Each structure stands twice: as C-alpha cells, then as structure tokens.
GROMACS .gro file of C-alpha atoms in nm:
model
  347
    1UNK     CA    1   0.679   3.402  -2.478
    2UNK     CA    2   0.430   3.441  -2.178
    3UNK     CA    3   0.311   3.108  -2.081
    4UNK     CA    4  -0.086   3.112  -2.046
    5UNK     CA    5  -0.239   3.049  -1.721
    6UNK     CA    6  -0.432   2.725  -1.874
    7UNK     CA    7  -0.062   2.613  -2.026
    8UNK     CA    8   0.072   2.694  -1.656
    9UNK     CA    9  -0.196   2.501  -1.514
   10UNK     CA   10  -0.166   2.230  -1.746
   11UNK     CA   11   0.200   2.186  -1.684
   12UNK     CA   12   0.162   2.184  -1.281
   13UNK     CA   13  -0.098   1.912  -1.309
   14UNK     CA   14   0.127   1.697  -1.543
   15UNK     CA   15   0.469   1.747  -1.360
   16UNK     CA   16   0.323   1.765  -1.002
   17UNK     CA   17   0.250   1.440  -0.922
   18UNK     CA   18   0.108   1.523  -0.620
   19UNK     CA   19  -0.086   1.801  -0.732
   20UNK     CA   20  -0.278   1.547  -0.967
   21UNK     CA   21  -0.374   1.307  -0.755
   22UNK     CA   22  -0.505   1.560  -0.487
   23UNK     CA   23  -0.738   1.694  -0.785
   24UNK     CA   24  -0.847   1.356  -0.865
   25UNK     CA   25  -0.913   1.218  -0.510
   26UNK     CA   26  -1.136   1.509  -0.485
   27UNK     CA   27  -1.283   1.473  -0.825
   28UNK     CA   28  -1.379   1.086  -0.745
   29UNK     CA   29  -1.549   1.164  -0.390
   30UNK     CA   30  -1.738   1.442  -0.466
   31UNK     CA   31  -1.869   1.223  -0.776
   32UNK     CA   32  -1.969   0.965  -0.547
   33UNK     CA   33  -2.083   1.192  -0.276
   34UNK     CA   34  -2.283   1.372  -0.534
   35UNK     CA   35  -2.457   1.038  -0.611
   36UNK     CA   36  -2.505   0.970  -0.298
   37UNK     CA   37  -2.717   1.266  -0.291
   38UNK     CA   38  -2.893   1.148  -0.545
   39UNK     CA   39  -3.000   0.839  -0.414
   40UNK     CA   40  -2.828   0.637  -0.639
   41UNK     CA   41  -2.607   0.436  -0.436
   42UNK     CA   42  -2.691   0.128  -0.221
   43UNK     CA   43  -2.578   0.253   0.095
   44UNK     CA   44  -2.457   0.583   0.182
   45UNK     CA   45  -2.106   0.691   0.102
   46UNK     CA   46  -2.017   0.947   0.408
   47UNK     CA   47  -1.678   0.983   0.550
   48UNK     CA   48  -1.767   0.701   0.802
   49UNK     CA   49  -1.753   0.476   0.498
   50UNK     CA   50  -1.439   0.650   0.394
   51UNK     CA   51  -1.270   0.571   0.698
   52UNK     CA   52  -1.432   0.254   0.709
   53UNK     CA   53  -1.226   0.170   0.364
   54UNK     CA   54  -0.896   0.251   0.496
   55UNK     CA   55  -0.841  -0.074   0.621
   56UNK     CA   56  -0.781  -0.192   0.247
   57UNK     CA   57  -0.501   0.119   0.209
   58UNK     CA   58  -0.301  -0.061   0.480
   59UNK     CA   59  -0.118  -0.353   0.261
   60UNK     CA   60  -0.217  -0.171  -0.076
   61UNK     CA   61   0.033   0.092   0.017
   62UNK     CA   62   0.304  -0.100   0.173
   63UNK     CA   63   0.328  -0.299  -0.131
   64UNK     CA   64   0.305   0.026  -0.333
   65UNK     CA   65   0.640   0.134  -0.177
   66UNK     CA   66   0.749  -0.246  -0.211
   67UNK     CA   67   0.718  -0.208  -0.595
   68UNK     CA   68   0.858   0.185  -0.520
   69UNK     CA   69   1.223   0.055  -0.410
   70UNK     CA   70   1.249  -0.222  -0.682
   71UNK     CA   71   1.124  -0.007  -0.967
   72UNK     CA   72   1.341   0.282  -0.879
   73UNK     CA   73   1.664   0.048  -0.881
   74UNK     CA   74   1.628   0.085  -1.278
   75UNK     CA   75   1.690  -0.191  -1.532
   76UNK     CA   76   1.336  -0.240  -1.584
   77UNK     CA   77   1.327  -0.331  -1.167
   78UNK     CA   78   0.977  -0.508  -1.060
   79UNK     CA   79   0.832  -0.732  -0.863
   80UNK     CA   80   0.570  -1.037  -0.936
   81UNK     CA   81   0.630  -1.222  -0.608
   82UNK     CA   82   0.508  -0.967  -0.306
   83UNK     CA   83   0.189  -1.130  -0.323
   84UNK     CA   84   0.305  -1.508  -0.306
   85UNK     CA   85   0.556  -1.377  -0.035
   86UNK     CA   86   0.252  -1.225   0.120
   87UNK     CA   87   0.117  -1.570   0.101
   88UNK     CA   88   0.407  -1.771   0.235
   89UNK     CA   89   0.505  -1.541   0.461
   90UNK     CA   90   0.149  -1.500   0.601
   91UNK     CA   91   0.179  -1.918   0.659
   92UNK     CA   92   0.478  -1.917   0.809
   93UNK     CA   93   0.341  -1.637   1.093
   94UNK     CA   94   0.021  -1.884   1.094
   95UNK     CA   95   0.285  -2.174   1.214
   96UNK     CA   96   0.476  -1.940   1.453
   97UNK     CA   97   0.215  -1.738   1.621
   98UNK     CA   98  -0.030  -1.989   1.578
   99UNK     CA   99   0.102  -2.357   1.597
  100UNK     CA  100   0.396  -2.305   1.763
  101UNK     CA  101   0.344  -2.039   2.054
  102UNK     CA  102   0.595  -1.819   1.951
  103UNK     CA  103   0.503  -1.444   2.142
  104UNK     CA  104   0.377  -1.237   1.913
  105UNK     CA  105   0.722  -1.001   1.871
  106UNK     CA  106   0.873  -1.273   1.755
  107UNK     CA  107   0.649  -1.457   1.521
  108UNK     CA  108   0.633  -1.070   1.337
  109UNK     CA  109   1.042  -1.019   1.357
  110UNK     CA  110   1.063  -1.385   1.208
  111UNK     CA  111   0.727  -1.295   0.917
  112UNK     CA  112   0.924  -1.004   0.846
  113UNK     CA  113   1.287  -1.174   0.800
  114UNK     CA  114   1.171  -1.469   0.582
  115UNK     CA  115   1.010  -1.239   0.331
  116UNK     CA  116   1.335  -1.010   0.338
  117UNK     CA  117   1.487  -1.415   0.224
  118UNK     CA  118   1.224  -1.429  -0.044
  119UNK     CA  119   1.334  -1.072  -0.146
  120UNK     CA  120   1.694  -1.178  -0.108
  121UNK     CA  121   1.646  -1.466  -0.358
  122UNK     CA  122   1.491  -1.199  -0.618
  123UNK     CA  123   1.736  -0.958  -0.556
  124UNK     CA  124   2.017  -1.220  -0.596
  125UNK     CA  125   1.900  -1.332  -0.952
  126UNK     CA  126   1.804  -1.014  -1.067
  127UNK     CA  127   2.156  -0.854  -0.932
  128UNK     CA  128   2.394  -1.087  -0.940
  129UNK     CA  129   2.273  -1.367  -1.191
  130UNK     CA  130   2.137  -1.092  -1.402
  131UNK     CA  131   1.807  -1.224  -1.525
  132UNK     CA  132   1.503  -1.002  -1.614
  133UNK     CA  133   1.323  -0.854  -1.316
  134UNK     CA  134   0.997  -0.957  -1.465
  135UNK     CA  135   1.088  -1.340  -1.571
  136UNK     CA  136   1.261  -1.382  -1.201
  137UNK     CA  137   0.981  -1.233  -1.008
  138UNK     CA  138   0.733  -1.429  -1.259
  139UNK     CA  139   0.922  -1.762  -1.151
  140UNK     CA  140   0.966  -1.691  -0.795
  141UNK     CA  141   0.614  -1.624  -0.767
  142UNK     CA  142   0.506  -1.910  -0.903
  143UNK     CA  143   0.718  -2.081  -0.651
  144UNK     CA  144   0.596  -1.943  -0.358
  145UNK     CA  145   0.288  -1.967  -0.449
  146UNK     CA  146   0.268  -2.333  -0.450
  147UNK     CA  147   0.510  -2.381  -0.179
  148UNK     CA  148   0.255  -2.171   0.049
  149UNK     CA  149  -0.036  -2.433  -0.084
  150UNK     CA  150   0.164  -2.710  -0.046
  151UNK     CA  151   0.334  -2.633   0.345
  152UNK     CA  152  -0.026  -2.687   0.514
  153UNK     CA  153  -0.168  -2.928   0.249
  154UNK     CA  154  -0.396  -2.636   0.126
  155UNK     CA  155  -0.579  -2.558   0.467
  156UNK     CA  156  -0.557  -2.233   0.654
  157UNK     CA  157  -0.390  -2.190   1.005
  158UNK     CA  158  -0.726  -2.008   1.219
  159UNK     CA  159  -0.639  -2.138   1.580
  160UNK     CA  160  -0.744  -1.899   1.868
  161UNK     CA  161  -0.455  -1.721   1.894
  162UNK     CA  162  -0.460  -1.607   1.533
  163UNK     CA  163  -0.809  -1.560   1.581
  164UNK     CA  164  -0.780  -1.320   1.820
  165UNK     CA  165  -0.559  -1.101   1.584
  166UNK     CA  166  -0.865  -0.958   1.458
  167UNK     CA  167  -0.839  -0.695   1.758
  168UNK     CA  168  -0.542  -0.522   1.485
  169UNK     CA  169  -0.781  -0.443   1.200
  170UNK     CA  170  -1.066  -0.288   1.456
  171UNK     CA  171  -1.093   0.103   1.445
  172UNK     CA  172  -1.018   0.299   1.676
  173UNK     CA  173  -1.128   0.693   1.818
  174UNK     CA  174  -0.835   0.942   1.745
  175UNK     CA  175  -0.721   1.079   2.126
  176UNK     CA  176  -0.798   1.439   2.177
  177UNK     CA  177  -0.986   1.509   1.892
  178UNK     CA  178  -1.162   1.160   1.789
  179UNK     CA  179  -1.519   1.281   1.906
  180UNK     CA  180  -1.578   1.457   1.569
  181UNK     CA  181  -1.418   1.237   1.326
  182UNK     CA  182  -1.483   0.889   1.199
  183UNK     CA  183  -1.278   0.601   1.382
  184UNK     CA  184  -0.973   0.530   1.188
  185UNK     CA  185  -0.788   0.152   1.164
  186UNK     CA  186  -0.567   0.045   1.381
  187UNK     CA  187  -0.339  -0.042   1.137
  188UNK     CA  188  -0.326   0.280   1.006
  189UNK     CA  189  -0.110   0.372   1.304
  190UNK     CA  190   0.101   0.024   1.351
  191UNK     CA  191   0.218  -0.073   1.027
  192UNK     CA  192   0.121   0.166   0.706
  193UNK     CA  193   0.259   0.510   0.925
  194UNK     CA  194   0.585   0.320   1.069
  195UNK     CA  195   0.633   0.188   0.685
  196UNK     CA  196   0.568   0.543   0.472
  197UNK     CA  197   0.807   0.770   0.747
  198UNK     CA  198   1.089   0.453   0.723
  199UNK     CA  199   1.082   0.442   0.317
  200UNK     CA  200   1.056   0.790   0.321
  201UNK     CA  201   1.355   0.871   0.579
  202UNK     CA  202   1.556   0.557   0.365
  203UNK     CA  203   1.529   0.739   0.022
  204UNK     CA  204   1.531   1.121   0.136
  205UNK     CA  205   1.755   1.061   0.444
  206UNK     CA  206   2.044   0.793   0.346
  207UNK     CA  207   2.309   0.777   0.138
  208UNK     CA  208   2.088   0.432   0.041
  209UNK     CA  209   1.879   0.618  -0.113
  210UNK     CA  210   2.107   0.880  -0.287
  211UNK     CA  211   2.251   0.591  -0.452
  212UNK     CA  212   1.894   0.422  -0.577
  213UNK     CA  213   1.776   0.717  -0.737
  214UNK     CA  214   2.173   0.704  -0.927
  215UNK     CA  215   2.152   0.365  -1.015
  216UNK     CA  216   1.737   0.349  -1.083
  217UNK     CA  217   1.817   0.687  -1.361
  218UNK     CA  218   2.164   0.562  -1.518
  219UNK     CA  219   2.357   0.234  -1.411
  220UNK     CA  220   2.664   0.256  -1.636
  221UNK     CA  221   2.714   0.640  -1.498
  222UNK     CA  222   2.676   0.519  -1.130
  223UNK     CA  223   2.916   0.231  -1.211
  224UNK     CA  224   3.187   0.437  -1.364
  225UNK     CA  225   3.148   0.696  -1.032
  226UNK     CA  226   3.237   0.384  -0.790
  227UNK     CA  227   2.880   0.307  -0.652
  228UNK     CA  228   2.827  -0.016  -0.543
  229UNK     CA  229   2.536  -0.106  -0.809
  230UNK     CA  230   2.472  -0.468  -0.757
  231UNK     CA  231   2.447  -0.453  -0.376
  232UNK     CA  232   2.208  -0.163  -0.413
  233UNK     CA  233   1.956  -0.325  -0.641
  234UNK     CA  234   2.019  -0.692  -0.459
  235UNK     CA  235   1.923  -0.453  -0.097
  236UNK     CA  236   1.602  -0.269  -0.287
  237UNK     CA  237   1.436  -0.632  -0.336
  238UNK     CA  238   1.549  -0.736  -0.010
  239UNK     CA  239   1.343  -0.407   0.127
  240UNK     CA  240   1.041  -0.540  -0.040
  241UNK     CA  241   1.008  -0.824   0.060
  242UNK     CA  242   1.051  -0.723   0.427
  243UNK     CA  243   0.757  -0.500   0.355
  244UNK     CA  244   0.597  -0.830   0.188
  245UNK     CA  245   0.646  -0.995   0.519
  246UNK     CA  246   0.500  -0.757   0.726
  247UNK     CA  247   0.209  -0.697   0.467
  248UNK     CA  248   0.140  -1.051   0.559
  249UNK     CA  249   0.111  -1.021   0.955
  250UNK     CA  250  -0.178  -0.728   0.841
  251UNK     CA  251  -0.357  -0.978   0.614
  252UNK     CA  252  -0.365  -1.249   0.903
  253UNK     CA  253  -0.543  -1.015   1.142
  254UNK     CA  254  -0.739  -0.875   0.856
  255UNK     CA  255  -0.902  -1.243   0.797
  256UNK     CA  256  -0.831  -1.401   1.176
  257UNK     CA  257  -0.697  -1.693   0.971
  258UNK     CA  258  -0.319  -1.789   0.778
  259UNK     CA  259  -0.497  -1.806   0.488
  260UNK     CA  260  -0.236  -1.967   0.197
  261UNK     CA  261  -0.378  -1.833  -0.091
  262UNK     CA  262  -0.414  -1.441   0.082
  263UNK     CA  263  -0.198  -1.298  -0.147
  264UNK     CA  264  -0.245  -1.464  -0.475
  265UNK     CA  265  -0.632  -1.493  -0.447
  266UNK     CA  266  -0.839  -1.354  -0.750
  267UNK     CA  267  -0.636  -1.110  -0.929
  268UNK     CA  268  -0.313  -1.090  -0.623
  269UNK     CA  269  -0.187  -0.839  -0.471
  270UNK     CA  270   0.081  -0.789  -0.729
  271UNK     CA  271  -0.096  -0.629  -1.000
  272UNK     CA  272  -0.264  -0.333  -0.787
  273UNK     CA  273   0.044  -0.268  -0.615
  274UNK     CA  274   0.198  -0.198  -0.922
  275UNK     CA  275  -0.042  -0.016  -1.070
  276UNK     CA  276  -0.088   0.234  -0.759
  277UNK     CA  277   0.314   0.296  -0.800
  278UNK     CA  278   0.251   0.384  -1.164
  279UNK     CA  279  -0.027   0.618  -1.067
  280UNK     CA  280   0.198   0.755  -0.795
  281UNK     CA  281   0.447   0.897  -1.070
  282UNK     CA  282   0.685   0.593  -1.049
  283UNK     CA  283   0.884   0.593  -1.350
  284UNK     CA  284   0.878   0.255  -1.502
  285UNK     CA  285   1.236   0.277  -1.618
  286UNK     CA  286   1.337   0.377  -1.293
  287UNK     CA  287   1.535   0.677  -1.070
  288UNK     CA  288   1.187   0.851  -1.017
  289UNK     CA  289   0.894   0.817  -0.749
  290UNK     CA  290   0.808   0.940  -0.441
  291UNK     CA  291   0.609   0.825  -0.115
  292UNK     CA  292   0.388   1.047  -0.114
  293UNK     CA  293   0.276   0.970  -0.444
  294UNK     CA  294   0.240   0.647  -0.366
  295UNK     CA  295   0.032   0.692  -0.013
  296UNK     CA  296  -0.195   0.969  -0.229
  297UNK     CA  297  -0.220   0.690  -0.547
  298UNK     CA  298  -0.363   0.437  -0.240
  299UNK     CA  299  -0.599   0.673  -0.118
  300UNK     CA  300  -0.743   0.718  -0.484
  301UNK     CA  301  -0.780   0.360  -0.551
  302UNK     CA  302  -0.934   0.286  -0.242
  303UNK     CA  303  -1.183   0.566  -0.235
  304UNK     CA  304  -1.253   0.493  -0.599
  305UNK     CA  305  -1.301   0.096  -0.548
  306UNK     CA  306  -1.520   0.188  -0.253
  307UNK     CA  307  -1.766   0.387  -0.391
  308UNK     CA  308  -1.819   0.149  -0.714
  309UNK     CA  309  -1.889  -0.157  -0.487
  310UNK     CA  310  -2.226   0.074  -0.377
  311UNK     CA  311  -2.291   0.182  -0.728
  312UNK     CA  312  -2.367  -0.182  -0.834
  313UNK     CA  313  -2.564  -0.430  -0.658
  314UNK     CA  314  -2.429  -0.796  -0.614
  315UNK     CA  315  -2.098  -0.922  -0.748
  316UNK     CA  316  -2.099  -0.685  -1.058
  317UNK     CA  317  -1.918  -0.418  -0.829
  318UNK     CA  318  -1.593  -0.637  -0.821
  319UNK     CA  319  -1.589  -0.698  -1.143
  320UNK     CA  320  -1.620  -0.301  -1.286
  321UNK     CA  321  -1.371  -0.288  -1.001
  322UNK     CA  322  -1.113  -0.444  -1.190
  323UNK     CA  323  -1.198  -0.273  -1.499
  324UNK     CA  324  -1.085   0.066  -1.304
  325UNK     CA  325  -0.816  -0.084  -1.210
  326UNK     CA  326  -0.713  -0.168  -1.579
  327UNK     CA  327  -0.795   0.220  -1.701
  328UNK     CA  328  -0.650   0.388  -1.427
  329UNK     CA  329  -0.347   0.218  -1.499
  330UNK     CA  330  -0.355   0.278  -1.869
  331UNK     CA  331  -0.442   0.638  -1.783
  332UNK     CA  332  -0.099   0.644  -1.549
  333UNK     CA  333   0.106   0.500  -1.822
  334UNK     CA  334   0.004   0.761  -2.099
  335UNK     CA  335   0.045   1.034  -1.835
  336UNK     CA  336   0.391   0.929  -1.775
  337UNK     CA  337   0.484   0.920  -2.129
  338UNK     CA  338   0.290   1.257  -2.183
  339UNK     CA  339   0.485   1.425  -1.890
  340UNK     CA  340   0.822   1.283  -2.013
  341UNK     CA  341   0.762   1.346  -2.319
  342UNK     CA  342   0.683   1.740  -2.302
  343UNK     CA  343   0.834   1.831  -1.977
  344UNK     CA  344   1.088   1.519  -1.887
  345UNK     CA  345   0.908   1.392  -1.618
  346UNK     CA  346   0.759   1.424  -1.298
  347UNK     CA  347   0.833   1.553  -0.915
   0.00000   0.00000   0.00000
C-alpha cells in the first residue's frame, strides 16, 4: 500500500529526531517573535536576546551529553549527582584557583579530574557493586551535596581572582563576519564546542563508543560476544562526571563566585539535564541518542525558557518555567513510547 504524504510526514517527524526538534525550535520562536510583534512581551525578544540566552545552553548541554553517556550504557543508566558534582567540584576550583594560587590550567585539569572521581565512585557502584543507577546517583548526590556545604562552612569562595573569571561568560563579535550578527558567549567556543565534537568523535569515532551503544541496547548479548561490559558502563559515568567538573569551572565564571550550592540550587541541574536528553531522543532504556539531539533539545529549552521569562512580569516567569519543563518532558516521554511503539524508535 502507498504510504500517504501526511503518514510519510508523520513518520519523519516521529523517527527523525532531529527533524522534530528543528520544527519545534522554529515553532516556539516565531510564537514568541510573533508576540513580540504584538506588544505583548516585556521586553523585546530579537535575536540579540537569543544570543544573549546562550550563555544558559553552555552547562545545560554539557550535562545533557553527561546524562547521554550514562543513559546509553543501558540497565536503566542515570545520573542524580552531576549537579552536586557541579557543586563540589565548582568548590574545589574556588580553593585552587582562588585560595590557593594554583594557574588557572591547573585549577581546571584538577576541577575536571575530581568530578571524573565523583563519576568514578558512581560508576563503581553502579558497575561493579551493581546497585540501581537511580538509588546510587540519589545517594551520592545527597553526599556531595552536603559535603560541598559543609567544606567552606556554607560560604562561597568570590576572591579577586575568581572574580575576574567573569571575563569567560562575556560575549564576544564572531571574526570575519561578526558585524551583522549578535555577539555570541564566549563559552560557546571554550567549553560547549570542545565538549559536543569530543562526545561526538567518542561515540561515532571509537571502538568506546561501538561498544556503549552494544551494551546500552542488550547487555547479556554484548557479554556473551566478549565485550568488556562492566568497564564500559564504570568509564560512561566516569565521562560524566568529567563533564560535571568542567560544567563547574563555567558556573564559577558565570557567577564570579564558588558558589556551594550552584548546582543543587532551586530545582538542580539534574532534572533539566535529564529532561533535555529525553527530548533529544535518548532512549531511557538505553543504546539510543545522539549529540545532536541533545545540542538541538538545549537550544529548544533555552529559547523556550527565554521567551516565557518576558511573557510574565515578576517571579511568575520562573515558576511557568518549570511547569514547561515538566510538559516538555512528559511530551518527550510519550513521543518515545509513540515512536517505539509504531516504528521501533528513533535516529
């Protein structure tokens, strides 16, 4: 039977994952720019406000592809901790860079290893001890949580030094070309590119990654073929919380200050990072996500949480925030189940 062009449309929109999400990024700024219009938005939503926003996409998205390696190592693979290790981390880079006059190479190589430890101990009780991903994360993130309270009896680290790491969230003009487009962050260019073209060249380009996507779709199968399973899900945590780490080094210079609740404050980081790997066409029971979805997914939220901070006035913005949050990651879950479902999943 012919397949109709709205059933052919329908199934590219539900099995392209990318396909989606560049419909609904358009769909949610010409809403807003369409309001804008209309003069019912507090301030004007232009692309300078776009670009303006894309300082929040920086440690969204790394933690995206955080929750991207530990979800795809199957066996119901998450993680609850990247925003406590965020939070430690972040204290620990306060104490180096800050406290201790450690150069600033050093204090980020040393961020970045002791969240890869904080990933390690995950990885190790999720791998080898064999407890749930979601009870070990829950526990380790409690942990971390308080110790990063607890290491500077609750106060922030905001000497000069760390002060001056504002200078990494500033924008900046694109070279050649940067006289007719907005400026664009910083850290656009030193931590969320490096991060999406290493994840990306570690799961398209490795054997690493050949052997996550194995593991993440069946782990008895990859077993029985010789892979080593337990060192491959104990490595994906470790991966995350490296990215963790280096999400916290962004925060710092984000708010000039080691601030020990950065990554646990309000709602965490946690919850949106998982939700924007969801939305990116993550599979929940692992084996299947990309980066791109992921890096398209941050875009989304961002633009999205943007534009509803200037269709409210005061602190009622934040709060419908969250509610998007919570529907667009009920909407991901039933499109996942609808895609697997009818046409066994998504690419």
């Amino acid at each position: 039977m012919t397949e109709s062009f709205g059933a052919r449309l329908l199934r590219v929109l539900l099995t392209q994952r990318i396909a989606l999400l560049g419909l609904l990024i358009v769909a949610v700024v010409s809403t807003f720019f369409i309001q804008d219009a209309g003069g019912y938005l507090t301030a004007p939503y232009d692309f300078d406000y776009m670009s303006a926003a894309l300082i929040n996409a920086v440690p969204l998205a790394m933690l995206g592809l955080a929750e991207l390696l530990v979800i795809l190592s199957g066996r119901g693979g998450i993680d609850l901790s990247v925003g406590a290790i965020v939070s430690l981390a972040g204290m620990t880079f306060g104490f180096a860079y800050g406290e201790w006059g450690w150069p600033l190479w050093a204090a980020i190589i040393l961020t970045a290893l002791f969240g890869a430890l904080c990933g390690a101990l995950n990885g190790f009780l999720v791998s080898y001890i064999g407890f749930p991903a979601l009870i070990a994360t829950l526990a380790t993130y409690y942990a971390y949580k308080s110790l990063a309270i607890v290491i500077n009896d609750q106060q922030p680290i905001s000497t000069k030094p760390i002060q001056q790491l504002f200078s990494i969230s500033e924008s900046v003009e694109l070279p050649l070309f940067g006289q007719y487009v907005p400026d664009v962050p910083l850290g656009i260019f030193t931590f969320l590119v490096p991060t999406v073209v290493a994840v990306w060249v570690l799961l398209a380009r490795t054997a690493y990654g050949r052997r996550l996507y194995a593991i993440g779709t069946n782990d008895v199968a990859a077993r029985w073929s010789g892979l080593p399973v337990r060192d491959t899900r104990f490595t994906a945590y470790v991966y995350a919380g490296l990215l963790s780490g280096l999400v916290a080094v962004v925060t710092v210079g984000q708010f000039a200050s080691a601030r020990p609740d950065a990554g646990v404050s309000g709602n965490g980081m946690a919850l949106p990072a998982i939700t924007i790997a969801v939305l990116g066409g993550v599979a929940i029971t692992g084996g299947i996500g990309r980066v791109a979805g992921v890096v398209l997914a941050t875009l989304l939220i961002v633009w999205l949480n943007a534009g509803i901070l200037l269709a409210f006035v005061g602190n009622e913005g934040a709060q419908y925030q969250l509610l998007a949050l919570g529907a667009v990651l009920i909407f991901a879950a039933l499109l996942n189940g609808l895609t697997n479902r009818r046409y066994g999943g998504t690419s």
